[in-house]
mmCIF file of C-alpha atoms and ligand atoms in Angstrom:
data_model
loop_
_atom_site.group_PDB
_atom_site.id
_atom_site.type_symbol
_atom_site.label_atom_id
_atom_site.label_comp_id
_atom_site.label_asym_id
_atom_site.label_seq_id
_atom_site.Cartn_x
_atom_site.Cartn_y
_atom_site.Cartn_z
ATOM 1 C CA MET C 1 13.007 -1.794 18.488
ATOM 2 C CA ASP C 2 10.721 -1.069 15.473
ATOM 3 C CA GLU C 3 7.092 -0.211 16.446
ATOM 4 C CA PRO C 4 4.503 -2.798 15.146
ATOM 5 C CA HIS C 5 2.756 -1.795 11.881
ATOM 6 C CA PRO C 6 -0.802 -0.643 12.352
ATOM 7 C CA PRO C 7 -3.068 -3.674 11.930
ATOM 8 C CA ALA C 8 -4.530 -4.413 8.575
ATOM 9 C CA LEU C 9 -8.127 -3.867 7.782
ATOM 10 C CA ALA C 10 -10.402 -6.705 9.207
ATOM 11 C CA LEU C 11 -13.663 -7.144 7.301
ATOM 12 C CA SER C 12 -15.775 -10.232 7.062
ATOM 13 C CA ILE C 13 -18.464 -9.702 4.403
ATOM 14 C CA SER C 14 -20.072 -12.652 2.641
ATOM 15 C CA PRO C 15 -19.891 -12.840 -1.149
ATOM 16 C CA ALA C 16 -23.611 -12.404 -1.338
ATOM 17 C CA ALA C 17 -23.546 -9.329 0.812
ATOM 18 C CA ARG C 18 -20.564 -7.896 -1.110
ATOM 19 C CA ALA C 19 -22.565 -8.331 -4.408
ATOM 20 C CA LEU C 20 -25.496 -6.452 -2.921
ATOM 21 C CA ILE C 21 -23.362 -3.613 -1.561
ATOM 22 C CA SER C 22 -21.758 -3.334 -4.991
ATOM 23 C CA GLN C 23 -25.160 -3.251 -6.608
ATOM 24 C CA HIS C 24 -26.341 -0.323 -4.240
ATOM 25 C CA THR C 25 -23.167 1.661 -3.836
ATOM 26 C CA PRO C 26 -20.117 2.538 -5.967
ATOM 27 C CA PHE C 27 -17.902 0.312 -3.841
ATOM 28 C CA ARG C 28 -16.278 -2.862 -5.257
ATOM 29 C CA PHE C 29 -14.240 -5.566 -3.307
ATOM 30 C CA HIS C 30 -11.058 -7.387 -4.032
ATOM 31 C CA GLU C 31 -8.696 -9.443 -1.992
ATOM 32 C CA VAL C 32 -5.081 -8.197 -1.420
ATOM 33 C CA LYS C 33 -2.042 -10.030 -0.098
ATOM 34 C CA LEU C 34 -0.372 -7.750 2.396
ATOM 35 C CA GLY C 35 3.241 -8.075 3.558
ATOM 36 C CA GLY C 36 5.614 -6.710 0.871
ATOM 37 C CA ALA C 37 5.391 -4.120 -1.850
ATOM 38 C CA ALA C 38 5.355 -6.700 -4.603
ATOM 39 C CA SER C 39 2.726 -8.761 -2.866
ATOM 40 C CA GLN C 40 0.120 -5.897 -2.691
ATOM 41 C CA ALA C 41 -1.576 -6.533 -5.992
ATOM 42 C CA PRO C 42 -5.186 -7.717 -5.840
ATOM 43 C CA THR C 43 -5.961 -11.358 -6.158
ATOM 44 C CA ASP C 44 -9.118 -12.902 -7.428
ATOM 45 C CA THR C 45 -12.185 -10.798 -6.695
ATOM 46 C CA ASP C 46 -15.065 -12.220 -4.617
ATOM 47 C CA ALA C 47 -13.302 -15.545 -3.934
ATOM 48 C CA ASP C 48 -14.036 -16.552 -0.359
ATOM 49 C CA SER C 49 -11.931 -19.630 -0.171
ATOM 50 C CA GLY C 50 -8.287 -20.154 0.296
ATOM 51 C CA ARG C 51 -7.682 -16.897 2.086
ATOM 52 C CA GLY C 52 -4.291 -17.023 3.637
ATOM 53 C CA ALA C 53 -3.309 -15.143 6.954
ATOM 54 C CA SER C 54 -1.922 -12.319 4.972
ATOM 55 C CA THR C 55 -4.926 -11.957 2.553
ATOM 56 C CA VAL C 56 -7.308 -9.043 3.355
ATOM 57 C CA LEU C 57 -10.628 -8.347 1.896
ATOM 58 C CA GLU C 58 -10.504 -4.743 0.753
ATOM 59 C CA PRO C 59 -13.332 -2.390 -0.500
ATOM 60 C CA PHE C 60 -12.298 0.051 -3.183
ATOM 61 C CA LEU C 61 -13.676 2.832 -5.436
ATOM 62 C CA PRO C 62 -12.678 2.345 -8.899
ATOM 63 C CA LEU C 63 -11.296 5.383 -10.697
ATOM 64 C CA SER C 64 -12.733 5.510 -14.261
ATOM 65 C CA SER C 65 -10.311 4.660 -16.927
ATOM 66 C CA PRO C 66 -8.299 5.673 -18.859
ATOM 67 C CA SER C 67 -6.402 7.703 -16.217
ATOM 68 C CA PRO C 68 -4.274 10.456 -17.755
ATOM 69 C CA THR C 69 -1.098 8.628 -16.994
ATOM 70 C CA SER C 70 -2.521 5.153 -17.937
ATOM 71 C CA LEU C 71 -1.732 4.172 -14.337
ATOM 72 C CA PRO C 72 -4.336 1.842 -12.830
ATOM 73 C CA LEU C 73 -5.605 3.802 -9.867
ATOM 74 C CA ILE C 74 -8.124 3.022 -7.117
ATOM 75 C CA LEU C 75 -9.265 4.589 -3.846
ATOM 76 C CA THR C 76 -8.872 2.230 -0.800
ATOM 77 C CA PRO C 77 -8.707 2.320 2.938
ATOM 78 C CA PRO C 78 -5.196 2.730 4.358
ATOM 79 C CA ARG C 79 -2.871 -0.325 4.427
ATOM 80 C CA PRO C 80 -0.328 -1.127 7.144
ATOM 81 C CA SER C 81 2.545 -0.312 4.743
ATOM 82 C CA ASP C 82 1.402 3.210 4.018
ATOM 83 C CA PRO C 83 3.084 5.251 6.853
ATOM 84 C CA PRO C 84 6.557 5.652 5.309
ATOM 85 C CA ALA C 85 5.083 7.089 2.091
ATOM 86 C CA LEU C 86 2.885 9.458 4.088
ATOM 87 C CA VAL C 87 5.723 10.646 6.170
ATOM 88 C CA ARG C 88 7.939 11.278 3.137
ATOM 89 C CA THR C 89 5.099 13.012 1.351
ATOM 90 C CA LEU C 90 3.917 15.280 4.254
ATOM 91 C CA ASN C 91 7.485 16.368 5.033
ATOM 92 C CA ASP C 92 8.285 17.321 1.414
ATOM 93 C CA PRO C 93 8.171 21.142 1.100
ATOM 94 C CA ARG C 94 6.333 20.681 -2.264
ATOM 95 C CA VAL C 95 3.471 19.221 -0.250
ATOM 96 C CA ALA C 96 3.811 20.623 3.416
ATOM 97 C CA PHE C 97 3.779 24.292 2.482
ATOM 98 C CA SER C 98 0.537 23.941 0.542
ATOM 99 C CA LEU C 99 -1.328 22.401 3.331
ATOM 100 C CA VAL C 100 -2.907 23.701 6.572
ATOM 101 C CA GLY C 101 -4.193 20.602 8.361
ATOM 102 C CA PRO C 102 -1.728 17.801 8.990
ATOM 103 C CA PRO C 103 0.949 18.247 11.689
ATOM 104 C CA TYR C 104 4.336 19.379 10.440
ATOM 105 C CA PRO C 105 6.963 17.998 10.734
ATOM 106 C CA TYR C 106 5.003 14.733 10.279
ATOM 107 C CA THR C 107 6.366 11.763 12.160
ATOM 108 C CA GLU C 108 6.176 7.978 11.718
ATOM 109 C CA GLU C 109 4.053 7.769 14.965
ATOM 110 C CA ILE C 110 1.488 10.313 13.799
ATOM 111 C CA ALA C 111 1.265 8.443 10.489
ATOM 112 C CA ARG C 112 0.626 5.124 12.244
ATOM 113 C CA GLU C 113 -2.053 6.702 14.350
ATOM 114 C CA TRP C 114 -3.709 8.280 11.415
ATOM 115 C CA VAL C 115 -3.690 5.068 9.374
ATOM 116 C CA ASP C 116 -5.086 3.188 12.378
ATOM 117 C CA PHE C 117 -7.830 5.796 12.898
ATOM 118 C CA LYS C 118 -8.777 5.692 9.156
ATOM 119 C CA ARG C 119 -8.773 1.823 9.132
ATOM 120 C CA LYS C 120 -11.170 1.800 12.097
ATOM 121 C CA ALA C 121 -13.521 4.266 10.379
ATOM 122 C CA ALA C 122 -13.458 2.197 7.230
ATOM 123 C CA GLU C 123 -14.275 -0.950 9.198
ATOM 124 C CA GLU C 124 -17.150 0.694 10.797
ATOM 125 C CA ALA C 125 -18.579 2.031 7.626
ATOM 126 C CA PHE C 126 -18.306 -1.223 5.797
ATOM 127 C CA ALA C 127 -19.678 -3.284 8.854
ATOM 128 C CA GLU C 128 -22.782 -0.978 8.708
ATOM 129 C CA LEU C 129 -23.206 -1.596 4.935
ATOM 130 C CA ALA C 130 -22.583 -5.307 5.488
ATOM 131 C CA GLN C 131 -25.251 -5.376 8.238
ATOM 132 C CA ARG C 132 -27.638 -3.649 5.779
ATOM 133 C CA ALA C 133 -26.917 -6.043 3.143
ATOM 134 C CA GLU C 134 -27.451 -9.157 5.455
ATOM 135 C CA GLU C 135 -30.799 -7.765 6.507
ATOM 136 C CA GLU C 136 -31.921 -7.375 2.879
ATOM 137 C CA LEU C 137 -30.779 -10.959 2.183
ATOM 138 C CA ALA C 138 -32.572 -12.306 5.171
ATOM 139 C CA ARG C 139 -35.794 -10.506 4.112
ATOM 140 C CA ARG C 140 -35.398 -11.938 0.655
ATOM 141 C CA GLU C 141 -35.057 -15.459 2.062
ATOM 142 C CA GLU C 142 -38.098 -14.972 4.272
ATOM 143 C CA ASN C 143 -40.086 -13.972 1.318
ATOM 144 C CA ALA C 144 -41.786 -17.171 0.149
ATOM 145 C CA THR C 145 -42.593 -15.632 -3.258
ATOM 146 C CA GLY C 146 -39.000 -14.537 -3.792
ATOM 147 C CA VAL C 147 -40.122 -11.120 -4.510
ATOM 148 C CA SER C 148 -38.490 -8.904 -1.883
ATOM 149 C CA GLU C 149 -40.029 -5.663 -0.789
ATOM 150 C CA ALA C 150 -37.524 -2.782 -0.892
ATOM 151 C CA SER C 151 -36.135 -1.585 2.465
ATOM 152 C CA ALA C 152 -36.734 2.002 3.368
ATOM 153 C CA ALA C 153 -33.170 2.186 4.882
ATOM 154 C CA PRO C 154 -30.857 3.982 2.507
ATOM 155 C CA TRP C 155 -27.523 2.593 1.300
ATOM 156 C CA ILE C 156 -25.433 5.563 2.598
ATOM 157 C CA VAL C 157 -22.063 6.238 4.125
ATOM 158 C CA ASP C 158 -20.985 9.383 5.827
ATOM 159 C CA GLY C 159 -18.081 10.866 3.981
ATOM 160 C CA LEU C 160 -15.603 8.665 1.962
ATOM 161 C CA PRO C 161 -14.187 5.680 3.852
ATOM 162 C CA VAL C 162 -11.711 4.920 1.047
ATOM 163 C CA GLY C 163 -9.394 7.988 0.968
ATOM 164 C CA ASN C 164 -6.214 6.571 -0.232
ATOM 165 C CA ILE C 165 -5.147 6.851 -3.868
ATOM 166 C CA ARG C 166 -3.226 3.738 -4.686
ATOM 167 C CA ARG C 167 -1.851 1.908 -7.776
ATOM 168 C CA ALA C 168 -4.053 -1.082 -8.415
ATOM 169 C CA ASP C 169 -1.131 -3.069 -9.901
ATOM 170 C CA THR C 170 1.627 -2.675 -7.204
ATOM 171 C CA GLY C 171 -0.508 -1.312 -4.185
ATOM 172 C CA GLU C 172 1.828 1.659 -4.033
ATOM 173 C CA TRP C 173 0.384 4.558 -2.043
ATOM 174 C CA VAL C 174 -0.057 7.542 -4.484
ATOM 175 C CA GLY C 175 -2.007 10.128 -2.394
ATOM 176 C CA ASP C 176 -4.840 11.106 -0.075
ATOM 177 C CA PHE C 177 -8.356 12.274 -0.761
ATOM 178 C CA GLY C 178 -10.461 13.217 2.186
ATOM 179 C CA LEU C 179 -14.115 14.210 2.003
ATOM 180 C CA PRO C 180 -15.298 15.921 5.164
ATOM 181 C CA ARG C 181 -18.153 18.362 5.720
ATOM 182 C CA TRP C 182 -17.641 21.955 4.909
ATOM 183 C CA ASN C 183 -15.952 24.230 7.633
ATOM 184 C CA TYR C 184 -17.622 27.445 6.612
ATOM 185 C CA GLU C 185 -14.233 29.352 6.515
ATOM 186 C CA ASP C 186 -16.061 31.599 4.024
ATOM 187 C CA THR C 187 -18.218 32.982 6.766
ATOM 188 C CA PRO C 188 -16.223 35.770 8.751
ATOM 189 C CA ASP C 189 -18.812 36.126 11.603
ATOM 190 C CA GLU C 190 -17.837 33.485 14.243
ATOM 191 C CA VAL C 191 -21.284 33.118 15.753
ATOM 192 C CA GLU C 192 -22.881 32.684 12.345
ATOM 193 C CA ARG C 193 -20.058 30.211 11.354
ATOM 194 C CA ASP C 194 -20.655 28.093 14.428
ATOM 195 C CA GLN C 195 -24.309 27.925 13.884
ATOM 196 C CA LEU C 196 -23.800 26.899 10.229
ATOM 197 C CA LEU C 197 -21.284 24.289 11.219
ATOM 198 C CA LYS C 198 -23.593 22.778 13.861
ATOM 199 C CA GLU C 199 -26.498 22.628 11.417
ATOM 200 C CA ASN C 200 -24.346 21.097 8.699
ATOM 201 C CA ASP C 201 -22.809 18.431 10.967
ATOM 202 C CA ALA C 202 -26.199 17.520 12.443
ATOM 203 C CA LYS C 203 -27.674 16.470 9.106
ATOM 204 C CA GLU C 204 -28.062 12.727 8.415
ATOM 205 C CA ALA C 205 -25.721 11.285 5.810
ATOM 206 C CA GLY C 206 -27.370 11.365 2.445
ATOM 207 C CA GLU C 207 -29.232 14.582 3.031
ATOM 208 C CA PRO C 208 -28.648 16.702 -0.235
ATOM 209 C CA SER C 209 -28.397 19.995 1.652
ATOM 210 C CA ILE C 210 -25.127 18.827 3.461
ATOM 211 C CA ILE C 211 -22.272 20.925 2.066
ATOM 212 C CA TRP C 212 -19.151 18.799 1.657
ATOM 213 C CA THR C 213 -15.560 19.747 1.050
ATOM 214 C CA PHE C 214 -12.342 17.945 0.287
ATOM 215 C CA GLY C 215 -8.615 17.974 0.958
ATOM 216 C CA PHE C 216 -5.992 16.256 -1.289
ATOM 217 C CA PHE C 217 -2.365 15.760 -1.730
ATOM 218 C CA LEU C 218 -0.172 13.521 -3.895
ATOM 219 C CA ASN C 219 3.286 11.805 -3.419
ATOM 220 C CA PRO C 220 5.559 14.233 -5.253
ATOM 221 C CA ASP C 221 6.656 11.342 -7.507
ATOM 222 C CA TYR C 222 3.226 11.625 -9.104
ATOM 223 C CA HIS C 223 2.848 15.396 -9.377
ATOM 224 C CA GLY C 224 2.417 16.992 -12.781
ATOM 225 C CA LYS C 225 0.581 14.248 -14.434
ATOM 226 C CA GLY C 226 -3.077 15.479 -13.930
ATOM 227 C CA ILE C 227 -3.825 12.571 -11.557
ATOM 228 C CA MET C 228 -5.780 14.578 -9.048
ATOM 229 C CA GLN C 229 -8.100 16.058 -11.640
ATOM 230 C CA HIS C 230 -8.923 12.567 -12.673
ATOM 231 C CA VAL C 231 -9.531 11.541 -9.045
ATOM 232 C CA LEU C 232 -11.591 14.618 -8.158
ATOM 233 C CA ARG C 233 -13.820 14.241 -11.340
ATOM 234 C CA THR C 234 -14.396 10.629 -10.642
ATOM 235 C CA VAL C 235 -15.249 11.081 -6.952
ATOM 236 C CA LEU C 236 -17.600 13.900 -8.060
ATOM 237 C CA SER C 237 -19.365 11.905 -10.727
ATOM 238 C CA THR C 238 -19.479 8.515 -9.135
ATOM 239 C CA TYR C 239 -19.753 9.312 -5.432
ATOM 240 C CA VAL C 240 -20.568 12.954 -4.279
ATOM 241 C CA PHE C 241 -23.414 13.834 -6.542
ATOM 242 C CA PRO C 242 -25.051 10.417 -7.385
ATOM 243 C CA PHE C 243 -24.350 8.456 -4.102
ATOM 244 C CA LEU C 244 -24.146 11.146 -1.306
ATOM 245 C CA ARG C 245 -26.768 13.089 -3.320
ATOM 246 C CA ALA C 246 -25.055 16.297 -2.504
ATOM 247 C CA ASP C 247 -26.275 19.557 -4.039
ATOM 248 C CA GLU C 248 -23.135 21.514 -3.362
ATOM 249 C CA ILE C 249 -19.355 21.039 -2.549
ATOM 250 C CA CYS C 250 -16.851 23.670 -1.643
ATOM 251 C CA GLY C 251 -13.058 23.678 -2.030
ATOM 252 C CA ALA C 252 -10.133 25.785 -0.833
ATOM 253 C CA ALA C 253 -6.488 26.415 -1.697
ATOM 254 C CA PHE C 254 -3.899 29.053 -1.119
ATOM 255 C CA THR C 255 -4.310 31.487 -3.994
ATOM 256 C CA GLU C 256 -0.639 30.942 -4.915
ATOM 257 C CA ASN C 257 -1.353 27.138 -5.285
ATOM 258 C CA ARG C 258 -2.136 27.134 -9.057
ATOM 259 C CA ALA C 259 -1.955 23.350 -9.405
ATOM 260 C CA SER C 260 -4.761 22.927 -6.813
ATOM 261 C CA ILE C 261 -6.898 25.747 -8.068
ATOM 262 C CA ARG C 262 -6.548 24.666 -11.717
ATOM 263 C CA THR C 263 -7.295 21.048 -10.690
ATOM 264 C CA GLN C 264 -10.590 22.277 -9.135
ATOM 265 C CA GLU C 265 -11.430 24.599 -11.993
ATOM 266 C CA LYS C 266 -10.951 21.937 -14.555
ATOM 267 C CA CYS C 267 -13.560 19.915 -12.712
ATOM 268 C CA GLY C 268 -15.965 22.778 -12.833
ATOM 269 C CA PHE C 269 -15.334 24.660 -9.554
ATOM 270 C CA GLN C 270 -15.580 28.495 -9.536
ATOM 271 C CA ALA C 271 -13.769 30.805 -7.190
ATOM 272 C CA TYR C 272 -16.226 32.914 -5.082
ATOM 273 C CA TYR C 273 -14.379 34.122 -1.936
ATOM 274 C CA THR C 274 -10.947 35.010 -0.714
ATOM 275 C CA PHE C 275 -9.638 35.703 2.747
ATOM 276 C CA THR C 276 -6.213 35.775 4.515
ATOM 277 C CA ARG C 277 -4.851 33.165 6.977
ATOM 278 C CA GLN C 278 -2.052 33.363 9.502
ATOM 279 C CA ILE C 279 0.514 30.538 8.736
ATOM 280 C CA SER C 280 2.080 28.648 11.569
ATOM 281 C CA GLU C 281 5.837 29.285 12.290
ATOM 282 C CA ALA C 282 6.577 25.705 11.615
ATOM 283 C CA ARG C 283 5.275 26.253 8.021
ATOM 284 C CA GLY C 284 7.275 29.419 7.516
ATOM 285 C CA GLY C 285 4.934 31.969 9.225
ATOM 286 C CA GLY C 286 3.393 35.069 7.611
ATOM 287 C CA ILE C 287 0.048 35.566 5.986
ATOM 288 C CA LYS C 288 -1.343 33.863 2.866
ATOM 289 C CA GLU C 289 -4.494 34.461 0.823
ATOM 290 C CA VAL C 290 -6.903 31.481 0.563
ATOM 291 C CA THR C 291 -9.331 31.059 -2.280
ATOM 292 C CA ASN C 292 -12.601 29.321 -1.797
ATOM 293 C CA LEU C 293 -14.312 27.610 -4.783
ATOM 294 C CA ARG C 294 -17.605 25.802 -5.206
ATOM 295 C CA LEU C 295 -19.479 23.508 -7.413
ATOM 296 C CA ARG C 296 -23.201 22.919 -7.429
ATOM 297 C CA ARG C 297 -24.829 19.792 -8.757
ATOM 298 C CA VAL C 298 -26.675 21.638 -11.543
ATOM 299 C CA GLU C 299 -23.429 23.181 -12.813
ATOM 300 C CA PHE C 300 -21.637 19.869 -12.785
ATOM 301 C CA GLU C 301 -24.559 18.213 -14.593
ATOM 302 C CA ARG C 302 -24.756 20.917 -17.235
ATOM 303 C CA ALA C 303 -20.940 20.784 -18.010
HETATM 304 C C1 LIG X 1 -2.434 20.054 -5.772
HETATM 305 C C2 LIG X 1 -2.033 18.736 -6.381
HETATM 306 C C3 LIG X 1 -2.812 17.666 -5.683
HETATM 307 C C4 LIG X 1 -2.224 18.728 -7.931
HETATM 308 O O1 LIG X 1 -2.146 17.447 -8.393
HETATM 309 P P1 LIG X 1 -1.542 17.174 -9.861
HETATM 310 O O2 LIG X 1 -2.537 16.126 -10.334
HETATM 311 O O3 LIG X 1 -0.110 16.786 -9.812
HETATM 312 O O4 LIG X 1 -1.762 18.474 -10.680
HETATM 313 P P2 LIG X 1 -0.943 19.039 -11.987
HETATM 314 O O5 LIG X 1 0.388 19.306 -11.647
HETATM 315 O O6 LIG X 1 -0.956 17.812 -12.989
HETATM 316 O O7 LIG X 1 -1.648 20.265 -12.469
HETATM 317 C C5 LIG X 1 -3.039 20.290 -12.621
HETATM 318 C C6 LIG X 1 -3.267 21.544 -13.484
HETATM 319 O O8 LIG X 1 -2.624 22.645 -12.865
HETATM 320 C C7 LIG X 1 -1.743 23.303 -13.788
HETATM 321 N N1 LIG X 1 -0.665 23.844 -13.039
HETATM 322 C C8 LIG X 1 0.220 23.104 -12.240
HETATM 323 N N2 LIG X 1 1.048 24.086 -11.692
HETATM 324 C C9 LIG X 1 0.832 25.245 -12.229
HETATM 325 C C10 LIG X 1 1.457 26.508 -12.001
HETATM 326 N N3 LIG X 1 2.472 26.805 -11.260
HETATM 327 N N4 LIG X 1 0.906 27.554 -12.666
HETATM 328 C C11 LIG X 1 -0.192 27.408 -13.458
HETATM 329 N N5 LIG X 1 -0.844 26.160 -13.725
HETATM 330 C C12 LIG X 1 -0.320 25.166 -13.090
HETATM 331 C C13 LIG X 1 -1.353 22.228 -14.747
HETATM 332 O O9 LIG X 1 -0.837 22.737 -16.017
HETATM 333 C C14 LIG X 1 -2.641 21.456 -14.883
HETATM 334 O O10 LIG X 1 -3.526 22.209 -15.762
HETATM 335 P P3 LIG X 1 -3.817 21.694 -17.248
HETATM 336 O O11 LIG X 1 -4.515 20.316 -17.060
HETATM 337 O O12 LIG X 1 -4.714 22.784 -17.685
HETATM 338 O O13 LIG X 1 -2.454 21.601 -17.902
HETATM 339 C C15 LIG X 1 -0.487 18.355 -6.279
HETATM 340 O O14 LIG X 1 0.311 19.402 -6.875
HETATM 341 C C16 LIG X 1 -0.132 18.276 -4.783
HETATM 342 O O15 LIG X 1 -0.189 17.236 -4.190
HETATM 343 N N6 LIG X 1 0.397 19.452 -4.186
HETATM 344 C C17 LIG X 1 0.746 19.506 -2.849
HETATM 345 C C18 LIG X 1 -0.400 19.403 -1.900
HETATM 346 C C19 LIG X 1 -1.526 20.348 -2.194
HETATM 347 O O16 LIG X 1 -1.298 21.536 -2.799
HETATM 348 N N7 LIG X 1 -2.738 19.973 -1.976
HETATM 349 C C20 LIG X 1 -3.901 20.818 -2.190
HETATM 350 C C21 LIG X 1 -4.091 21.809 -1.083
HETATM 351 S S1 LIG X 1 -5.453 22.790 -1.364
#
């Protein structure tokens, strides 16, 4: 018997709160009909009425246009229909042998758990933003003069809760973009690395001195079109520097992975460190060189 799909995103955010969130963050909202590939296109934005059982309110990050392929692309939380594309992509040697993180082979069950985990993280992040917005709306209502005092609480999110690159027209899953905090793999001394990790992880989201990193991969059908360069540049210019207020972000790739290194370099990253890593037997074993790259806000703004 087929396993049930992971459940769809469940968010209830009033149109007024959505408008406020979109005013204070780079996120936008639309409604999508889930249930079949053809029915995954967005419906009317911000319409609150007439939502059917299969219609879901979805936050997204627009990817500035034009994209190099003229494909309309957005970043969204995962959808229940994503696991088969994730499984195909992460078992494809063109992707699997360039990555360290995800399990390999990658099963449908792992994909469903991952999609579910990311869906919950997105629900939590947007529930917090919705609460922030409702508090602001309540304060405005209480204010008899209609002049609201600004709240001290920041509009901030920890990381990127919309990590799925998707076609805005068909809903097709195109790739993944994760934005965790830096892992200090460029620090050989273990004690020092643990200390730096602890300090970086303990910082409040929005603190400029947090060092971020990213991981990305595309469905091989979409390789070779410059898509990731477009995604990375947009995430940097609309999210990492202006919204997370980061001063610095680091990247990594196997030195042999020219497409990844070139993608990062074209967005302004510069290589600064190399080390070797033992590769798991499942991924072919042996030793590979890793290159670390970094980009500081000042360099990005200068470019
Ligand atoms: C890395 C990845 C995301 C790049 O995405 P992409 O948008 O398809 O990148 P492209 O193939 O369009 O290439 C980007 C740049 O690298 C260059 N490039 C690609 N392959 C190259 C090669 N073998 N040698 C030299 N340059 C190469 C391209 O010419 C392009 O540069 P340009 O704009 O100056 O012409 C994609 O290849 C992928 O998903 N790979 C598997 C997973 C992976 O490696 N993830 C990153 C782990 S660090």
